mmCIF file of C-alpha atoms in Angstrom:
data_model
loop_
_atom_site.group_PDB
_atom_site.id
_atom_site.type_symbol
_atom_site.label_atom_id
_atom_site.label_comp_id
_atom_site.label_asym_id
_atom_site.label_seq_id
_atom_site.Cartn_x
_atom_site.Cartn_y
_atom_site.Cartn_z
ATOM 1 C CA UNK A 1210 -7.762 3.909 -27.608
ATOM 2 C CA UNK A 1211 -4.844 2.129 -27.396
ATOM 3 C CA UNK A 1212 -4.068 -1.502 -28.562
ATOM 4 C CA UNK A 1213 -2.906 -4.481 -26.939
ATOM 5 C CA UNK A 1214 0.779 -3.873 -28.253
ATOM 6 C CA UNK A 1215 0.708 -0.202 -27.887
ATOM 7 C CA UNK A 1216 -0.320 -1.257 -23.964
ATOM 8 C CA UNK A 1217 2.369 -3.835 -24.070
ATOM 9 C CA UNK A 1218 5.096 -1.500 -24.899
ATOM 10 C CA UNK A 1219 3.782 1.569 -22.551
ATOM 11 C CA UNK A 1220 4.225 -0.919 -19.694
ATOM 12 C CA UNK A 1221 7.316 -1.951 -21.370
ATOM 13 C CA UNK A 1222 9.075 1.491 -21.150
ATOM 14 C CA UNK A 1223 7.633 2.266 -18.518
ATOM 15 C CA UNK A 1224 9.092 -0.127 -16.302
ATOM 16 C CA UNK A 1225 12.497 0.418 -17.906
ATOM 17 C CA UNK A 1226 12.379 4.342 -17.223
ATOM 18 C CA UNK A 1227 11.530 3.462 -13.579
ATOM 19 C CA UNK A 1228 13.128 0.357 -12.816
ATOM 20 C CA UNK A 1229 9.764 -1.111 -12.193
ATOM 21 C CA UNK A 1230 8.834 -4.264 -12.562
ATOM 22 C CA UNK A 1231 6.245 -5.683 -14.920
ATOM 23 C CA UNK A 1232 3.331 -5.956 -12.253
ATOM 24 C CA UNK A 1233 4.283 -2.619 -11.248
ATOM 25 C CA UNK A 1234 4.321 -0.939 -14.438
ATOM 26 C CA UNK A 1235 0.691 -2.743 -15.541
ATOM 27 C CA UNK A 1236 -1.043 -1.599 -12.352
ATOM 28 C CA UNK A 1237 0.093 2.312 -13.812
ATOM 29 C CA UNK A 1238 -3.015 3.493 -16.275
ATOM 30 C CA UNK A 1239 -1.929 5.078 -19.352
ATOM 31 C CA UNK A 1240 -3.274 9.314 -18.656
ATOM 32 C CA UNK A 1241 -4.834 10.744 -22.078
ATOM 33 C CA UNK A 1242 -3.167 14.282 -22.286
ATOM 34 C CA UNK A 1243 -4.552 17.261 -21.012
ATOM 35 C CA UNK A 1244 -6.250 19.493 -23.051
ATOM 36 C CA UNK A 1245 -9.018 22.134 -22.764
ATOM 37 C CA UNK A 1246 -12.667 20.400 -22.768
ATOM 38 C CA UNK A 1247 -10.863 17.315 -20.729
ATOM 39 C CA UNK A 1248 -12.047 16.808 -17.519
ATOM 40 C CA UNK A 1249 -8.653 16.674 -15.764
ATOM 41 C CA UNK A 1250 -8.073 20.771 -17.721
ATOM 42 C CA UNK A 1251 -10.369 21.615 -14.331
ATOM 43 C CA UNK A 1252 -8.253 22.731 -11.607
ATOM 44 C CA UNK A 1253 -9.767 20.276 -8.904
ATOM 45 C CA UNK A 1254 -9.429 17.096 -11.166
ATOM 46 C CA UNK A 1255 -5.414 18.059 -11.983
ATOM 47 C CA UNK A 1256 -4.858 17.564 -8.276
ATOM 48 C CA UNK A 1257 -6.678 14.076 -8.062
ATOM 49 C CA UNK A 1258 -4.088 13.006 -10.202
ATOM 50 C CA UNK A 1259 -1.051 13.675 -7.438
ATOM 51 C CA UNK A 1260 -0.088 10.198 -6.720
ATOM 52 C CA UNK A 1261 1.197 8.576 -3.718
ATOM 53 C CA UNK A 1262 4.598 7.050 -3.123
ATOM 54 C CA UNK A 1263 4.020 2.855 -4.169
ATOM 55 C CA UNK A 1264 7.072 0.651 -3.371
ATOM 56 C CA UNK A 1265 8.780 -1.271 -6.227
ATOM 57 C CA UNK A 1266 9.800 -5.040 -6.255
ATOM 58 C CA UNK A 1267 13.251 -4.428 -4.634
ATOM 59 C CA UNK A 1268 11.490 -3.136 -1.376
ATOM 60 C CA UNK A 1269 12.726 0.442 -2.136
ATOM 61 C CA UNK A 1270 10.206 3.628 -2.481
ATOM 62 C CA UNK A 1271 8.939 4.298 -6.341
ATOM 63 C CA UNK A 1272 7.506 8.145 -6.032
ATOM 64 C CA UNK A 1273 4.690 9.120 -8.253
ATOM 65 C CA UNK A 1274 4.028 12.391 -7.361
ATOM 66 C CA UNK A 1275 3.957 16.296 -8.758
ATOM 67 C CA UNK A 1276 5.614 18.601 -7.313
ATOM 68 C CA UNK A 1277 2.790 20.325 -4.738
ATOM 69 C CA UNK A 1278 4.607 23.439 -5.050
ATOM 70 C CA UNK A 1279 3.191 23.901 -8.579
ATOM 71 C CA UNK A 1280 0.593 21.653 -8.618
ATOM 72 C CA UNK A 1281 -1.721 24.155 -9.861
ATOM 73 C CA UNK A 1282 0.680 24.593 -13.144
ATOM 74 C CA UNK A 1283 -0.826 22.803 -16.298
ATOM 75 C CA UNK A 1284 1.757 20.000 -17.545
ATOM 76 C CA UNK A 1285 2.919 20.278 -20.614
ATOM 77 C CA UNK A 1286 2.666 16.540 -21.115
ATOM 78 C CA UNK A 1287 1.194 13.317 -20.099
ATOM 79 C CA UNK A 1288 1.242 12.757 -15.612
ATOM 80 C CA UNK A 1289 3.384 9.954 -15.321
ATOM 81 C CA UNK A 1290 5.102 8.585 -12.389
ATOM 82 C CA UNK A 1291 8.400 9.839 -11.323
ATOM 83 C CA UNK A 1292 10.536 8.052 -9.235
ATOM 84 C CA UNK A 1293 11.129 11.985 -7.271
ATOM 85 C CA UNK A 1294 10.234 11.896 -3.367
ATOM 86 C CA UNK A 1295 7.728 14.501 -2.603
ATOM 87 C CA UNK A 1296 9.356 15.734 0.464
ATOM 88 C CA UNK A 1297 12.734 14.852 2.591
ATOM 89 C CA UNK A 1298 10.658 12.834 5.312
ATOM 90 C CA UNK A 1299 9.803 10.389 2.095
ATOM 91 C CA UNK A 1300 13.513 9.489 1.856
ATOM 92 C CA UNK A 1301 13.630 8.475 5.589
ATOM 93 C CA UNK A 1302 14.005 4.402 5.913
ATOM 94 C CA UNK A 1303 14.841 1.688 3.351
ATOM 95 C CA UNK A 1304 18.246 1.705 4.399
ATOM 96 C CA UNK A 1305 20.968 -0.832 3.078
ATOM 97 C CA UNK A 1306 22.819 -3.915 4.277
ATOM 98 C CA UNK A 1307 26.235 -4.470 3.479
ATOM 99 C CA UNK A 1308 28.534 -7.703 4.643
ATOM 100 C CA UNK A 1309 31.323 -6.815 6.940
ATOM 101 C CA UNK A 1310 34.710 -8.696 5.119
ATOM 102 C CA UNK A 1311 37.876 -7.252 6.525
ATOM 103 C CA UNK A 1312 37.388 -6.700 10.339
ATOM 104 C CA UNK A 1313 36.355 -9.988 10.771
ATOM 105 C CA UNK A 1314 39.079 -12.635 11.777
ATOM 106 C CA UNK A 1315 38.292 -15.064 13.423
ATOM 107 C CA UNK A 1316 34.619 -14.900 13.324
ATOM 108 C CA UNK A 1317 32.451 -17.868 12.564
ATOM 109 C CA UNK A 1318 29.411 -15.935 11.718
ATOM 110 C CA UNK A 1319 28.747 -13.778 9.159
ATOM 111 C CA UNK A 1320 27.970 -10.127 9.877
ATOM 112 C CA UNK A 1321 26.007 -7.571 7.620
ATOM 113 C CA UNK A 1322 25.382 -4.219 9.150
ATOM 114 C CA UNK A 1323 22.220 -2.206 8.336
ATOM 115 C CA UNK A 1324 23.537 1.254 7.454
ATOM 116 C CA UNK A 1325 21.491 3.988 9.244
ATOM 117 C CA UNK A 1326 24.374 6.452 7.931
ATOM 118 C CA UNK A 1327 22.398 6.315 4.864
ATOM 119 C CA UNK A 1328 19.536 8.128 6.067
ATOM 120 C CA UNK A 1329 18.516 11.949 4.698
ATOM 121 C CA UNK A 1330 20.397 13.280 7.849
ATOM 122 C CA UNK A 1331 22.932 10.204 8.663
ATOM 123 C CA UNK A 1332 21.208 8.902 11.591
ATOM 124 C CA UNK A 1333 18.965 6.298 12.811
ATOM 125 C CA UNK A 1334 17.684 9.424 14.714
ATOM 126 C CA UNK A 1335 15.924 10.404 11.610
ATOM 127 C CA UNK A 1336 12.896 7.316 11.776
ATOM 128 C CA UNK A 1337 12.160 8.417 15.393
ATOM 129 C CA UNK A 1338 12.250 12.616 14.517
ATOM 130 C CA UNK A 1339 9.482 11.780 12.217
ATOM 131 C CA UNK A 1340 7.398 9.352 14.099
ATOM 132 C CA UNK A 1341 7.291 11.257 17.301
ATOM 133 C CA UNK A 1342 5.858 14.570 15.105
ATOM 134 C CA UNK A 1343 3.486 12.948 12.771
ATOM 135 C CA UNK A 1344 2.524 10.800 15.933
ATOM 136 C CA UNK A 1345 1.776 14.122 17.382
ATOM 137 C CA UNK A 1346 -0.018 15.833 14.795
ATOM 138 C CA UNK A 1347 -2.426 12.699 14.289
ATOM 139 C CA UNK A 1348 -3.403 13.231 17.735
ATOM 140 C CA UNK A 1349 -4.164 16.784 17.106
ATOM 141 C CA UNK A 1350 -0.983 17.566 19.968
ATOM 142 C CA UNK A 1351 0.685 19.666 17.547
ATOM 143 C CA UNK A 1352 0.511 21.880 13.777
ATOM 144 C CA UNK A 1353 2.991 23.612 11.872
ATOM 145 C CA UNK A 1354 2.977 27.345 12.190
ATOM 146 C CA UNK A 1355 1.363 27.436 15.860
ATOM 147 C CA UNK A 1356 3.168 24.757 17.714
ATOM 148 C CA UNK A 1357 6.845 25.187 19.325
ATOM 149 C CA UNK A 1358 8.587 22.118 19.658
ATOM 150 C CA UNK A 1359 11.302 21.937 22.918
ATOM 151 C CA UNK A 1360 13.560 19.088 23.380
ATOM 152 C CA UNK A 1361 16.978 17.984 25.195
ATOM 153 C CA UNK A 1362 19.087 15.886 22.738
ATOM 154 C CA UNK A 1363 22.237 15.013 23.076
ATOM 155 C CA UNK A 1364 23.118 15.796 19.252
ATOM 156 C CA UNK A 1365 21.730 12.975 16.399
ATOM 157 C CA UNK A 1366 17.549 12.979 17.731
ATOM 158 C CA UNK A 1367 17.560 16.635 17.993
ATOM 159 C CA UNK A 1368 19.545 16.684 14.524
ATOM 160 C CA UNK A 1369 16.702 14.103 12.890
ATOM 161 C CA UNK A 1370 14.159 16.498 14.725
ATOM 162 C CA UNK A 1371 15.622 19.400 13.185
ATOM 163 C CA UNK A 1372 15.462 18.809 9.825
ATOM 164 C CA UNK A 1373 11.501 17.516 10.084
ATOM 165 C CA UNK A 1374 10.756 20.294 11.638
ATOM 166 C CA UNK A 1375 12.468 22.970 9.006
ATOM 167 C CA UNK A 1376 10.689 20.337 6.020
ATOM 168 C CA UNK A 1377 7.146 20.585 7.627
ATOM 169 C CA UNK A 1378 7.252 24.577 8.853
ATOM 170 C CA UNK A 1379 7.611 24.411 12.907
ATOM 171 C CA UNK A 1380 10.328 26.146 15.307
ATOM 172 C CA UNK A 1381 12.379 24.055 17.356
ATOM 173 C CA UNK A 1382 14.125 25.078 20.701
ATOM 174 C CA UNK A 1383 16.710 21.820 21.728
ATOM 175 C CA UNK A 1384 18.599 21.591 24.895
ATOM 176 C CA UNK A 1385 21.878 20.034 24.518
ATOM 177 C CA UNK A 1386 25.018 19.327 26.677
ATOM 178 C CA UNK A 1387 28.530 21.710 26.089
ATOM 179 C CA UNK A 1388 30.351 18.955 25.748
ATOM 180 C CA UNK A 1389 28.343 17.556 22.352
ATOM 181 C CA UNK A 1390 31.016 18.243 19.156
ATOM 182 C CA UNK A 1391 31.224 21.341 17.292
ATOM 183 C CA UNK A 1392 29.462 19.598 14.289
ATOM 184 C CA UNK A 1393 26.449 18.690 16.043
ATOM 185 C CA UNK A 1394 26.049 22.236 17.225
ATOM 186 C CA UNK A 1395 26.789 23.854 13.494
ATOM 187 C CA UNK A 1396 24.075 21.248 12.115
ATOM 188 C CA UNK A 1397 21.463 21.947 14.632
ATOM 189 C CA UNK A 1398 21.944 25.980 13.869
ATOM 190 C CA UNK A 1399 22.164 25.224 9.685
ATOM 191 C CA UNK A 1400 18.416 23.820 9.903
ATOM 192 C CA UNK A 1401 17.176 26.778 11.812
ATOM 193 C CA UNK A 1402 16.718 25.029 15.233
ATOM 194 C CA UNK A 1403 17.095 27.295 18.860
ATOM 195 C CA UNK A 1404 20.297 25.749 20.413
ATOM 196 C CA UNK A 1405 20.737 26.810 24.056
ATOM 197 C CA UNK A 1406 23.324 24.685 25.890
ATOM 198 C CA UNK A 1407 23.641 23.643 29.718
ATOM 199 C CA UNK A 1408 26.514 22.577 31.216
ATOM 200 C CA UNK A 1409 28.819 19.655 30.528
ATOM 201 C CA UNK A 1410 29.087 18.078 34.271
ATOM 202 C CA UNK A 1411 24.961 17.914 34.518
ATOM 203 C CA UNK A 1412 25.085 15.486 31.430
ATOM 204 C CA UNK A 1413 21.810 14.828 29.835
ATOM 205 C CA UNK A 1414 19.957 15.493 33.031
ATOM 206 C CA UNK A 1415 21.116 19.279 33.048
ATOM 207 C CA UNK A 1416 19.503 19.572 29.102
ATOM 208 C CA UNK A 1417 16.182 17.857 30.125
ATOM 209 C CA UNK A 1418 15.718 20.462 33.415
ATOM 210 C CA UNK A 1419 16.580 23.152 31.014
ATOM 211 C CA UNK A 1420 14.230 21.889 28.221
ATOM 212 C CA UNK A 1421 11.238 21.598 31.172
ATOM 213 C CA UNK A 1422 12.088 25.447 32.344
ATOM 214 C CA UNK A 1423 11.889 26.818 28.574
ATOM 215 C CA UNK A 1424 8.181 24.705 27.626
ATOM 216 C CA UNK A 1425 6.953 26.123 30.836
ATOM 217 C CA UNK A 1426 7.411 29.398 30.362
ATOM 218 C CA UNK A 1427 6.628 29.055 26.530
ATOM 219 C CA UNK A 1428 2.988 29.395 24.841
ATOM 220 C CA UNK A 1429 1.635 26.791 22.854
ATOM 221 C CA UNK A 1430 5.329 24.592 23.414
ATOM 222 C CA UNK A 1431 5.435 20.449 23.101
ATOM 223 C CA UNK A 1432 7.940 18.565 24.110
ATOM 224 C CA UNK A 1433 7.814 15.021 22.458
ATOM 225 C CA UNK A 1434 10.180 13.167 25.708
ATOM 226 C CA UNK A 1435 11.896 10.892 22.710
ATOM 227 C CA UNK A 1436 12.684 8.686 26.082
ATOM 228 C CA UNK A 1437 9.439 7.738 26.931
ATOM 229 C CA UNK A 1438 7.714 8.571 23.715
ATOM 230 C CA UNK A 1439 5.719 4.932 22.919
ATOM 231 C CA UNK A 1440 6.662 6.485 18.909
ATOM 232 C CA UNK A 1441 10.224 5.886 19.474
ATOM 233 C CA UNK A 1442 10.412 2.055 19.907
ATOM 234 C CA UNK A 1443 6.957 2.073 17.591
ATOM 235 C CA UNK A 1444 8.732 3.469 14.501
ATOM 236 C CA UNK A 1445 11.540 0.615 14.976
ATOM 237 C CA UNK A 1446 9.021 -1.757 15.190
ATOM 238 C CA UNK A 1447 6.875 -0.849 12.133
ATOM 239 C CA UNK A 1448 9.950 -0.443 10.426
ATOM 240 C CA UNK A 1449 13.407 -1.224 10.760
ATOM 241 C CA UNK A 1450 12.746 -4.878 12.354
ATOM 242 C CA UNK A 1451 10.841 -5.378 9.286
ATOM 243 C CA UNK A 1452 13.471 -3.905 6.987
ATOM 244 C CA UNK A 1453 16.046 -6.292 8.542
ATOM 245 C CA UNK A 1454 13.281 -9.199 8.082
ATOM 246 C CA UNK A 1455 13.157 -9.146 4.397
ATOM 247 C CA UNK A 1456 16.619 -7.756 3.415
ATOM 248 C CA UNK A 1457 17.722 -10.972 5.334
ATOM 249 C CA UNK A 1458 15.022 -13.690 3.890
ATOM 250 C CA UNK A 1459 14.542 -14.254 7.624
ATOM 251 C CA UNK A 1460 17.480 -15.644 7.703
ATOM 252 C CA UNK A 1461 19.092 -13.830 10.511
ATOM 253 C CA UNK A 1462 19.564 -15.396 13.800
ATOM 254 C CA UNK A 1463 21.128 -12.259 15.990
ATOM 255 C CA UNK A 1464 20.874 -8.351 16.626
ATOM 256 C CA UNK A 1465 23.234 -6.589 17.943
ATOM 257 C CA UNK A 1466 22.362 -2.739 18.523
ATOM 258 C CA UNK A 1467 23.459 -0.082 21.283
ATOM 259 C CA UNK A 1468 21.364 0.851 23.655
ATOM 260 C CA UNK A 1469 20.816 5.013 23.419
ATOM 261 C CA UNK A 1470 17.404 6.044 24.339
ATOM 262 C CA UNK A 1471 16.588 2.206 23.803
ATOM 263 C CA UNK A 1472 14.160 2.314 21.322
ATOM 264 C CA UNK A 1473 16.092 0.840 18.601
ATOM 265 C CA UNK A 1474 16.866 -2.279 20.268
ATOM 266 C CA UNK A 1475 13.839 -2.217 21.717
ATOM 267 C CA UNK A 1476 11.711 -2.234 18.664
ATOM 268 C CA UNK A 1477 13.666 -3.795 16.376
ATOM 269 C CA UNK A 1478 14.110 -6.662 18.795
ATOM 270 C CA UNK A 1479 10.409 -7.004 19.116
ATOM 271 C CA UNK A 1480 9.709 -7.312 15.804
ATOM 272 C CA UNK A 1481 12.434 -9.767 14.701
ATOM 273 C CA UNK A 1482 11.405 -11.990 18.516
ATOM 274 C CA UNK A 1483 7.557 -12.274 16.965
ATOM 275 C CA UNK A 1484 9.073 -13.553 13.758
ATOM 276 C CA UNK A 1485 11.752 -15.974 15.229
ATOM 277 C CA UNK A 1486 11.765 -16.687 19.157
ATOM 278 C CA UNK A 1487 15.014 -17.889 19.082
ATOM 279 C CA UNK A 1488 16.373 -14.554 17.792
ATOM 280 C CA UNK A 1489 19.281 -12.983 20.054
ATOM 281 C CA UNK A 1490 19.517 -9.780 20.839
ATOM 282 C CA UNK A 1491 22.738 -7.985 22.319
ATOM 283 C CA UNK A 1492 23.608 -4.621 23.306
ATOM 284 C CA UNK A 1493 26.929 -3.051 23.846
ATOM 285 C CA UNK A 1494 29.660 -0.137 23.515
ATOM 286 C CA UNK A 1495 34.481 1.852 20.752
ATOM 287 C CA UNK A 1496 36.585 3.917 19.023
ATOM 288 C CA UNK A 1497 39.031 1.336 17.675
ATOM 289 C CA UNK A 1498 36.853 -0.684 15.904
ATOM 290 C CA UNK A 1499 34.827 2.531 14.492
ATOM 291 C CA UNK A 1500 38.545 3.734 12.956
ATOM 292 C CA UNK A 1501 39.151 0.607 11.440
ATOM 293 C CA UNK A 1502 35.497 -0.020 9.792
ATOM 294 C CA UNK A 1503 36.986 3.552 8.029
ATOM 295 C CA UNK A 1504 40.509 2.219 6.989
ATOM 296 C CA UNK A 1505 39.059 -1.751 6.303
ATOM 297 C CA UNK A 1506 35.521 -1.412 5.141
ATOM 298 C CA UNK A 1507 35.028 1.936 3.786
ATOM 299 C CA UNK A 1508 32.502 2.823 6.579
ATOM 300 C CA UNK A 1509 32.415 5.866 7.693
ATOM 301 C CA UNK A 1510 30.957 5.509 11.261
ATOM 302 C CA UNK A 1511 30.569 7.393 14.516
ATOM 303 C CA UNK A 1512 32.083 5.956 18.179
ATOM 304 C CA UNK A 1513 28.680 3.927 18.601
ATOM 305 C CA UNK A 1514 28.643 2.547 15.770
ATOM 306 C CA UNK A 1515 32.286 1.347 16.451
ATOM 307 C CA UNK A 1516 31.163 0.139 19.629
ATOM 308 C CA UNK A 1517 28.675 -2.200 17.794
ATOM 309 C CA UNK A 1518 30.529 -3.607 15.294
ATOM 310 C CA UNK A 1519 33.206 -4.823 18.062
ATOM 311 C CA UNK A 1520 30.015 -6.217 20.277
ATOM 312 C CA UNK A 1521 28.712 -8.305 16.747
ATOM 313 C CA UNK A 1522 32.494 -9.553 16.265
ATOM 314 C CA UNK A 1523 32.605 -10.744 19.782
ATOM 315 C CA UNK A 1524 29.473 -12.724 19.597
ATOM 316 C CA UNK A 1525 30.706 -13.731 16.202
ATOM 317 C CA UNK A 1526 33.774 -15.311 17.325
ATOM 318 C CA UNK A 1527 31.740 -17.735 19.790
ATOM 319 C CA UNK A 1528 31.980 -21.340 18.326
ATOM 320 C CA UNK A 1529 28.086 -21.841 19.164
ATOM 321 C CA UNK A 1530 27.335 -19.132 16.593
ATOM 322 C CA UNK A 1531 28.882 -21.048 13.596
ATOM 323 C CA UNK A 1532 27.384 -20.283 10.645
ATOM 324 C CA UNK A 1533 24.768 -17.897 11.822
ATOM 325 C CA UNK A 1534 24.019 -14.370 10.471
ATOM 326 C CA UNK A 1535 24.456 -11.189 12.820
ATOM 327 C CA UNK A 1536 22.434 -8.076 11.564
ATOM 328 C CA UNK A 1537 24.471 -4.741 13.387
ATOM 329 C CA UNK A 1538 22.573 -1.738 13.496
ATOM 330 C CA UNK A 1539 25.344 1.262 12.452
ATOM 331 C CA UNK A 1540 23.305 4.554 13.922
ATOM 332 C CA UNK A 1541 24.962 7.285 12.574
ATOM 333 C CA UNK A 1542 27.583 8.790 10.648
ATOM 334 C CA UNK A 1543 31.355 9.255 11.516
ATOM 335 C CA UNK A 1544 31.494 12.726 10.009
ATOM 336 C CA UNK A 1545 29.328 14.212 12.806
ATOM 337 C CA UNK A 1546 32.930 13.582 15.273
ATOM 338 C CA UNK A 1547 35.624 15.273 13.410
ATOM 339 C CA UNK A 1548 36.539 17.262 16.235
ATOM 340 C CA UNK A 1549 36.048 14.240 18.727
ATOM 341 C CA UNK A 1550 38.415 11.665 20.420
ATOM 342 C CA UNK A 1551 37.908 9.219 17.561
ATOM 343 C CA UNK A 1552 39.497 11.423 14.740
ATOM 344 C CA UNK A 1553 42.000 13.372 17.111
ATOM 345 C CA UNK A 1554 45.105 11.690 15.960
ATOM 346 C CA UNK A 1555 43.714 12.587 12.318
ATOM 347 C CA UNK A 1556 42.931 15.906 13.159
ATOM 348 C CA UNK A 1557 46.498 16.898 14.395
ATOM 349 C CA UNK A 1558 48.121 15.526 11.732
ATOM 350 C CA UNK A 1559 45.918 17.512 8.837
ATOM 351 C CA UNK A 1560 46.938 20.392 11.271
ATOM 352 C CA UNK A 1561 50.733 19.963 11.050
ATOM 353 C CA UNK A 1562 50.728 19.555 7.325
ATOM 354 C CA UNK A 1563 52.184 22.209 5.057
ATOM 355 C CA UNK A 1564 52.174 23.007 1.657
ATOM 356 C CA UNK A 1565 54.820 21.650 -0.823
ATOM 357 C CA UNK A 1566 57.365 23.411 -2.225
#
């Protein structure tokens, strides 16, 4: 039995230990430990006491789970909440916002970007991997084990599927253009994923006729169509509109995100549009500005990325957008195009260098 100080100071430490805050580390029950005779020593009761991921006062995930891997191994000490995701798919989402103060002359607006590089696998990709699969296994569509999932992708959604799909147990067969980078290949193969390529000139086109010829001639293959999956723009919608919302106080008065499969702007821009009519939303496409968010900002960012930061300065530099506050969605990371057009210079001069004497 516990007093009212001994309470006092188990909520005190607990929020310390977790970075909780006070509310957050009352509404945790102090766990009597587990001994023989105690009805959590049965088997069936330890596993009631897995918790379930709660979200702190910051807006970021709190985990409070075991480990289900040894779940049926006695603790040696009291269950308390860990801030420890249970699985990669809980780390997708919750991504930062960071002002943009360097590239910016001459702009009249303030910018913050929302930094999708930050995601498990460095993509905005990532949200929409995991929607369109757990999508499909609510609806029964799909199961680990059984199902084979087929898609054309021109690199970052197959890369987001890739990882989901090595996390929750299923094979993956992606379609994918020659003329996608060397990384994007070597990342696809590291998670496990088929990679069959088609050829360059047939663009994206080529991969989805290829991708329809393999799940025909495949038993018990899905393809999930990430361009007219309703999941895609749904996931945006549910969550990175809302992100944006609250990291911003509401505050912001334009989006500016590229277009892709169009389910970022898409949902995002429905979300924020319900909350503020007046909202803009703009879409455009740079390799410039994407090396020079590296060498001014310390953002390392791929070529659409690049291409959106130089769309939000434009619209920042308009005189009727004075003191407003641009949100840029950054998709992925710059890494992923080493052995593209936007690091060639870079890449040719690491070549030519030699050793010191």
């Amino acid at each position: 039995m516990m007093t009212m100080s001994m309470q006092a100071q188990f909520q005190s430490n607990t929020s310390v230990r977790l970075g909780l805050g006070a509310a957050e580390a009352a509404s945790i029950p102090r766990r009597s430990p587990i001994v023989k005779g105690h009805p959590t020593h049965k088997p069936e009761a330890r596993k009631q006491l897995r918790l379930k991921a709660v979200v702190g006062e910051n807006g970021r995930k709190r985990f409070t789970t075991l480990c289900k891997a040894v779940s049926s191994v006695e603790p040696q000490t009291d269950v308390q909440p860990l801030n420890i995701a249970e699985d990669v798919t809980q780390l997708i989402g919750k991504t930062p916002m960071v002002y943009l103060n360097n590239v910016v002359k001459g702009c009249v607006a303030n910018i913050a970007a929302k930094l999708e590089i930050m995601e498990p696998c460095c993509s905005v990709k990532d949200r929409i991997g995991y929607s369109m699969i757990t999508d499909a296994e609510a609806k029964g569509a799909i199961s680990p084990g059984k199902s084979i999932l087929v898609e054309p992708t021109s690199g970052n959604t197959g890369i987001g599927l890739a990882f989901i799909a090595a996390a929750k147990g299923y094979k993956l067969i992606l379609t994918m253009p020659a003329s996608m980078s060397l990384e994007r290949r070597v990342l696809l193969r590291a998670f496990g994923a088929e990679l069959v390529l088609t050829e360059a000139a047939k663009g994206m086109k080529g991969a989805v006729q290829k991708a329809e010829e393999i799940l025909n001639k495949t038993p018990n293959a899905y393809m999930l169509q990430q361009f007219d999956n309703p999941a895609n723009p749904k996931v945006h919608y549910e969550t990175t509109g809302p992100e944006i919302w609250e990291d911003t106080k509401g505050k912001v008065d334009i989006l500016v995100a590229g277009i892709g499969t169009g389910g970022t702007v898409t949902g995002v821009g429905r979300y924020l549009k319900g909350k503020n009519p007046n909202i803009k939303i703009s879409s455009d496409e740079a390799v410039e500005m994407a090396k020079q968010l590296a060498l001014q900002e310390g953002l390392m960012v791929g070529i659409s990325s690049g291409a959106a930061a130089a769309a939000a300065i434009e619209v920042a530099k308009r005189s009727g957008n004075s003191g407003k506050l641009i949100a840029v969605i950054f998709p992925s990371f710059g890494e992923r195009y080493l052995s593209t057009v936007l690091f060639q210079s870079i890449r040719e001069e690491c070549e030519k260098m030699q050793p010191e004497a």
